[in-house]
CSV table of C-alpha atoms in Angstrom, one decimal:
chain,number,residue,atom,x,y,z
R,163,GLN,CA,0.0,0.0,0.0
R,164,LEU,CA,3.0,2.3,0.5
R,165,VAL,CA,5.9,2.1,-1.9
R,166,GLU,CA,9.1,4.1,-1.4
R,167,THR,CA,11.6,5.1,-4.0
R,168,GLY,CA,14.7,7.3,-4.3
R,169,GLY,CA,17.1,5.7,-1.8
R,170,ARG,CA,20.7,5.2,-3.1
R,171,ALA,CA,24.3,5.6,-2.2
R,172,THR,CA,25.6,9.1,-2.2
R,173,GLN,CA,28.3,11.3,-0.7
R,174,ALA,CA,28.2,13.5,2.4
R,175,GLY,CA,27.0,17.0,1.6
R,176,GLU,CA,24.8,15.8,-1.3
R,177,SER,CA,21.0,15.8,-1.6
R,178,LEU,CA,18.4,13.2,-2.2
R,179,ARG,CA,14.7,13.1,-2.7
R,180,LEU,CA,12.7,10.2,-1.3
R,181,SER,CA,9.2,9.5,-2.6
R,182,CYS,CA,6.3,7.4,-1.4
R,183,THR,CA,3.2,6.4,-3.3
R,184,ALA,CA,0.1,5.3,-1.5
R,185,SER,CA,-2.6,3.1,-2.8
R,186,SER,CA,-5.3,5.1,-0.9
R,187,TYR,CA,-6.1,8.6,0.1
R,188,ILE,CA,-3.6,10.1,2.5
R,189,GLY,CA,-5.2,13.4,3.3
R,190,ASP,CA,-7.0,12.1,6.3
R,191,SER,CA,-4.0,10.5,7.9
R,192,PHE,CA,-0.8,11.4,9.6
R,193,VAL,CA,2.0,10.7,7.1
R,194,THR,CA,5.5,10.2,8.3
R,195,TRP,CA,9.1,9.1,7.5
R,196,VAL,CA,10.7,6.9,10.0
R,197,ARG,CA,14.3,5.9,9.7
R,198,GLN,CA,16.5,3.1,11.0
R,199,ALA,CA,20.3,3.2,11.0
R,200,PRO,CA,22.1,-0.1,10.6
R,201,GLY,CA,21.6,-2.2,13.7
R,202,GLU,CA,19.8,0.6,15.5
R,203,GLY,CA,16.2,1.4,16.5
R,204,LEU,CA,13.4,3.4,14.9
R,205,GLU,CA,13.3,7.2,14.9
R,206,CYS,CA,10.7,9.5,13.5
R,207,VAL,CA,12.2,11.9,11.0
R,208,ALA,CA,9.2,14.1,10.0
R,209,VAL,CA,5.4,14.1,10.1
R,210,ILE,CA,2.6,15.9,8.3
R,211,SER,CA,-0.7,15.9,10.2
R,212,PRO,CA,-4.1,15.8,8.5
R,213,ASP,CA,-4.4,19.6,8.9
R,214,GLY,CA,-1.0,20.1,7.1
R,215,SER,CA,1.1,20.8,10.2
R,216,ARG,CA,4.7,19.7,9.8
R,217,TYR,CA,6.9,18.3,12.6
R,218,TYR,CA,10.6,17.5,12.3
R,219,ALA,CA,13.0,15.7,14.6
R,220,ASP,CA,15.7,17.9,16.1
R,221,PHE,CA,18.4,16.0,14.3
R,222,THR,CA,17.1,17.2,10.9
R,223,MET,CA,18.3,20.7,11.8
R,224,GLY,CA,16.5,22.3,8.8
R,225,ARG,CA,18.2,19.9,6.4
R,226,PHE,CA,15.1,17.9,5.6
R,227,THR,CA,11.7,18.9,4.1
R,228,ILE,CA,8.6,16.7,4.2
R,229,SER,CA,5.8,17.4,1.7
R,230,ARG,CA,2.7,15.6,0.4
R,231,ASP,CA,0.4,15.8,-2.6
R,232,THR,CA,-3.0,14.6,-1.6
R,233,SER,CA,-4.3,14.8,-5.2
R,234,LYS,CA,-1.7,12.1,-6.1
R,235,ASN,CA,-1.5,10.4,-2.8
R,236,THR,CA,2.3,10.9,-2.6
R,237,LEU,CA,4.6,11.8,0.2
R,238,SER,CA,8.2,13.1,-0.3
R,239,LEU,CA,11.2,13.8,1.9
R,240,GLN,CA,13.9,16.1,0.5
R,241,LEU,CA,17.2,15.4,2.2
R,242,THR,CA,20.0,18.0,1.9
R,243,THR,CA,23.5,18.4,3.3
R,244,LEU,CA,23.5,14.7,4.0
R,245,ARG,CA,25.8,13.3,6.7
R,246,VAL,CA,27.3,9.9,7.2
R,247,ASP,CA,25.0,9.3,10.2
R,248,ASP,CA,21.9,9.8,7.9
R,249,THR,CA,22.6,6.3,6.6
R,250,GLY,CA,19.8,3.9,7.0
R,251,VAL,CA,16.5,2.5,5.9
R,252,TYR,CA,13.8,5.2,5.5
R,253,TYR,CA,10.2,4.0,5.9
R,254,CYS,CA,7.2,5.8,4.7
R,255,ALA,CA,4.2,5.3,6.9
R,256,THR,CA,0.7,6.5,7.7
R,257,GLY,CA,-1.0,6.8,11.0
R,258,ILE,CA,-4.2,7.3,12.8
R,259,GLY,CA,-4.2,9.2,16.1
R,260,ASN,CA,-0.9,8.5,17.7
R,261,TYR,CA,-0.2,5.2,16.1
R,262,ILE,CA,1.2,4.1,12.8
R,263,ASP,CA,-0.9,1.4,11.1
R,264,VAL,CA,0.6,1.1,7.6
R,265,TRP,CA,4.3,0.9,6.7
R,266,GLY,CA,6.2,0.7,3.4
R,267,LYS,CA,9.0,-1.7,2.9
R,268,GLY,CA,11.6,1.0,3.1
R,269,THR,CA,14.2,2.5,0.9
R,270,THR,CA,17.9,2.5,1.7
R,271,VAL,CA,20.1,5.6,1.9
R,272,THR,CA,23.8,5.2,2.2
R,273,VAL,CA,26.0,8.2,2.8
R,274,SER,CA,29.7,7.9,2.6
R,275,SER,CA,32.4,10.4,3.4
M,197,GLN,CA,18.6,8.7,23.1
M,198,SER,CA,14.9,8.0,23.4
M,199,VAL,CA,12.6,9.1,26.2
M,200,LEU,CA,11.1,5.6,26.2
M,201,THR,CA,13.5,3.0,27.7
M,202,GLN,CA,13.2,-0.7,27.0
M,203,PRO,CA,15.4,-3.6,28.1
M,204,PRO,CA,17.8,-4.5,25.2
M,205,SER,CA,16.9,-8.2,25.3
M,206,VAL,CA,14.6,-10.7,26.8
M,207,SER,CA,14.4,-14.4,26.2
M,208,GLY,CA,12.2,-17.4,27.0
M,209,ALA,CA,11.6,-21.0,26.1
M,210,PRO,CA,8.8,-22.0,23.7
M,211,GLY,CA,5.5,-21.9,25.6
M,212,GLN,CA,6.7,-19.5,28.3
M,213,ARG,CA,5.5,-16.0,29.0
M,214,VAL,CA,7.8,-13.0,28.5
M,215,SER,CA,7.2,-9.4,29.3
M,216,ILE,CA,8.8,-6.3,27.9
M,217,SER,CA,8.7,-3.0,29.8
M,218,CYS,CA,8.7,0.5,28.3
M,219,ALA,CA,9.7,3.1,30.9
M,220,GLY,CA,8.6,6.7,30.2
M,221,SER,CA,7.9,9.8,32.2
M,222,SER,CA,5.2,12.3,33.1
M,223,SER,CA,5.5,14.0,29.7
M,224,ASN,CA,4.6,10.9,27.7
M,225,ILE,CA,3.1,7.7,29.2
M,226,GLY,CA,2.4,9.4,32.5
M,227,ALA,CA,0.6,12.2,30.7
M,228,GLY,CA,-2.0,9.7,29.4
M,229,HIS,CA,-0.7,9.4,25.9
M,230,PHE,CA,-1.6,6.0,24.3
M,231,VAL,CA,1.2,3.4,24.0
M,232,ASN,CA,1.5,1.3,20.9
M,233,TRP,CA,3.8,-1.6,20.1
M,234,TYR,CA,5.4,-2.8,16.9
M,235,GLN,CA,7.0,-6.1,16.0
M,236,GLN,CA,9.9,-6.1,13.5
M,237,LEU,CA,11.0,-9.4,12.1
M,238,PRO,CA,14.5,-9.5,10.7
M,239,GLY,CA,14.9,-7.7,7.4
M,240,THR,CA,11.3,-6.4,7.4
M,241,ALA,CA,9.3,-3.3,8.2
M,242,PRO,CA,7.7,-2.9,11.6
M,243,LYS,CA,4.2,-4.2,12.1
M,244,LEU,CA,1.6,-2.8,14.6
M,245,ILE,CA,0.7,-5.4,17.1
M,246,ILE,CA,-0.9,-3.3,19.9
M,247,TYR,CA,-2.5,0.2,19.7
M,248,GLY,CA,-4.2,2.3,22.3
M,249,ASP,CA,-2.4,0.7,25.2
M,250,SER,CA,-4.1,-2.7,24.9
M,251,HIS,CA,-6.0,-3.2,21.6
M,252,ARG,CA,-4.9,-5.8,19.0
M,253,PRO,CA,-5.4,-5.1,15.3
M,254,SER,CA,-7.2,-7.7,13.4
M,255,GLY,CA,-5.0,-10.8,12.7
M,256,VAL,CA,-2.7,-10.3,15.7
M,257,PRO,CA,-2.7,-13.4,17.9
M,258,ASP,CA,-4.2,-13.0,21.3
M,259,ARG,CA,-1.0,-14.2,23.0
M,260,PHE,CA,0.1,-10.6,22.6
M,261,SER,CA,-1.3,-8.2,25.2
M,262,GLY,CA,-0.5,-4.7,26.3
M,263,SER,CA,-1.0,-2.8,29.6
M,264,LYS,CA,0.0,0.4,31.2
M,265,SER,CA,0.6,1.6,34.8
M,266,GLY,CA,1.8,5.0,35.8
M,267,THR,CA,4.7,6.0,33.6
M,268,SER,CA,5.4,2.6,32.2
M,269,ALA,CA,3.8,0.2,29.7
M,270,PHE,CA,4.2,-3.5,29.2
M,271,LEU,CA,3.9,-6.0,26.3
M,272,ALA,CA,3.4,-9.6,27.3
M,273,ILE,CA,3.8,-12.5,25.0
M,274,THR,CA,2.2,-15.7,26.4
M,275,GLY,CA,2.8,-19.2,24.9
M,276,LEU,CA,6.0,-17.9,23.2
M,277,GLN,CA,6.6,-19.3,19.7
M,278,SER,CA,9.6,-19.5,17.5
M,279,GLU,CA,8.1,-17.0,15.1
M,280,ASP,CA,7.9,-14.4,17.9
M,281,GLU,CA,11.6,-14.0,17.7
M,282,ALA,CA,11.9,-10.4,16.6
M,283,ASP,CA,12.6,-6.8,17.8
M,284,TYR,CA,9.8,-5.0,19.6
M,285,TYR,CA,9.3,-1.3,20.0
M,286,CYS,CA,7.0,0.7,22.1
M,287,GLN,CA,5.8,4.1,20.8
M,288,SER,CA,3.9,7.0,22.3
M,289,SER,CA,3.7,10.7,22.1
M,290,ASP,CA,5.6,13.3,24.3
M,291,THR,CA,4.3,16.7,25.1
M,292,THR,CA,7.9,18.1,25.1
M,293,LEU,CA,8.8,16.9,21.7
M,294,ASN,CA,7.8,17.7,18.1
M,295,GLY,CA,5.3,15.4,16.5
M,296,PRO,CA,3.1,12.5,17.6
M,297,TYR,CA,5.6,9.7,17.4
M,298,VAL,CA,8.4,8.8,19.8
M,299,PHE,CA,9.8,5.3,19.8
M,300,GLY,CA,11.3,3.2,22.5
M,301,THR,CA,14.8,1.9,22.4
M,302,GLY,CA,13.7,-1.5,21.3
M,303,THR,CA,13.9,-5.0,22.7
M,304,LYS,CA,15.2,-8.2,21.0
M,305,VAL,CA,13.1,-11.2,22.0
M,306,THR,CA,15.0,-14.5,21.7
M,307,VAL,CA,13.2,-17.8,21.8
M,308,LEU,CA,15.6,-20.3,23.4
């Protein structure tokens, strides 16, 4: 139901755009990107609420931008000034209330120095 | 460093009961925010197994149960099975942080 694309190997300082296509309407849901560094836990990167409010994790420090297109049921994450510690699997997900009920399979971002 | 702390690992023999704790504070679990739990099998995306503290989505076996007390939440797995070997994460919200999703540190469940 959620398919991510855009992950690849890149160099520190570069930019990437991750995309996610949903099979159903996303405008009524929280939509989020959650990442997982190799061997580590889950951390929420950014969220858009149904009313369009955006939330970002502190570690993004203005480098990442989340956006959605409810007419196309797509979600994007623009990553800039990438760092080595941004390496990981990035999951697109949708939620209801404060829980996440649908997850994509993830797309892998590898940042080398 | 997450505001929700879980033990790194728990283990049990098949058929046994294991419990995973999720320790929070007055700004998250103690503030009344719902706690949710996810199972992540190796190499796969997380899967919701408990929402709203204690509710199971359709298709989740009833050997998984959730509870909450004070500033902590708990996931219990009764009748442990080999296919339950996975990583488990609690998740809630925190009034001091941006956004609705804060995850626990994660617990690896090993079936002996």
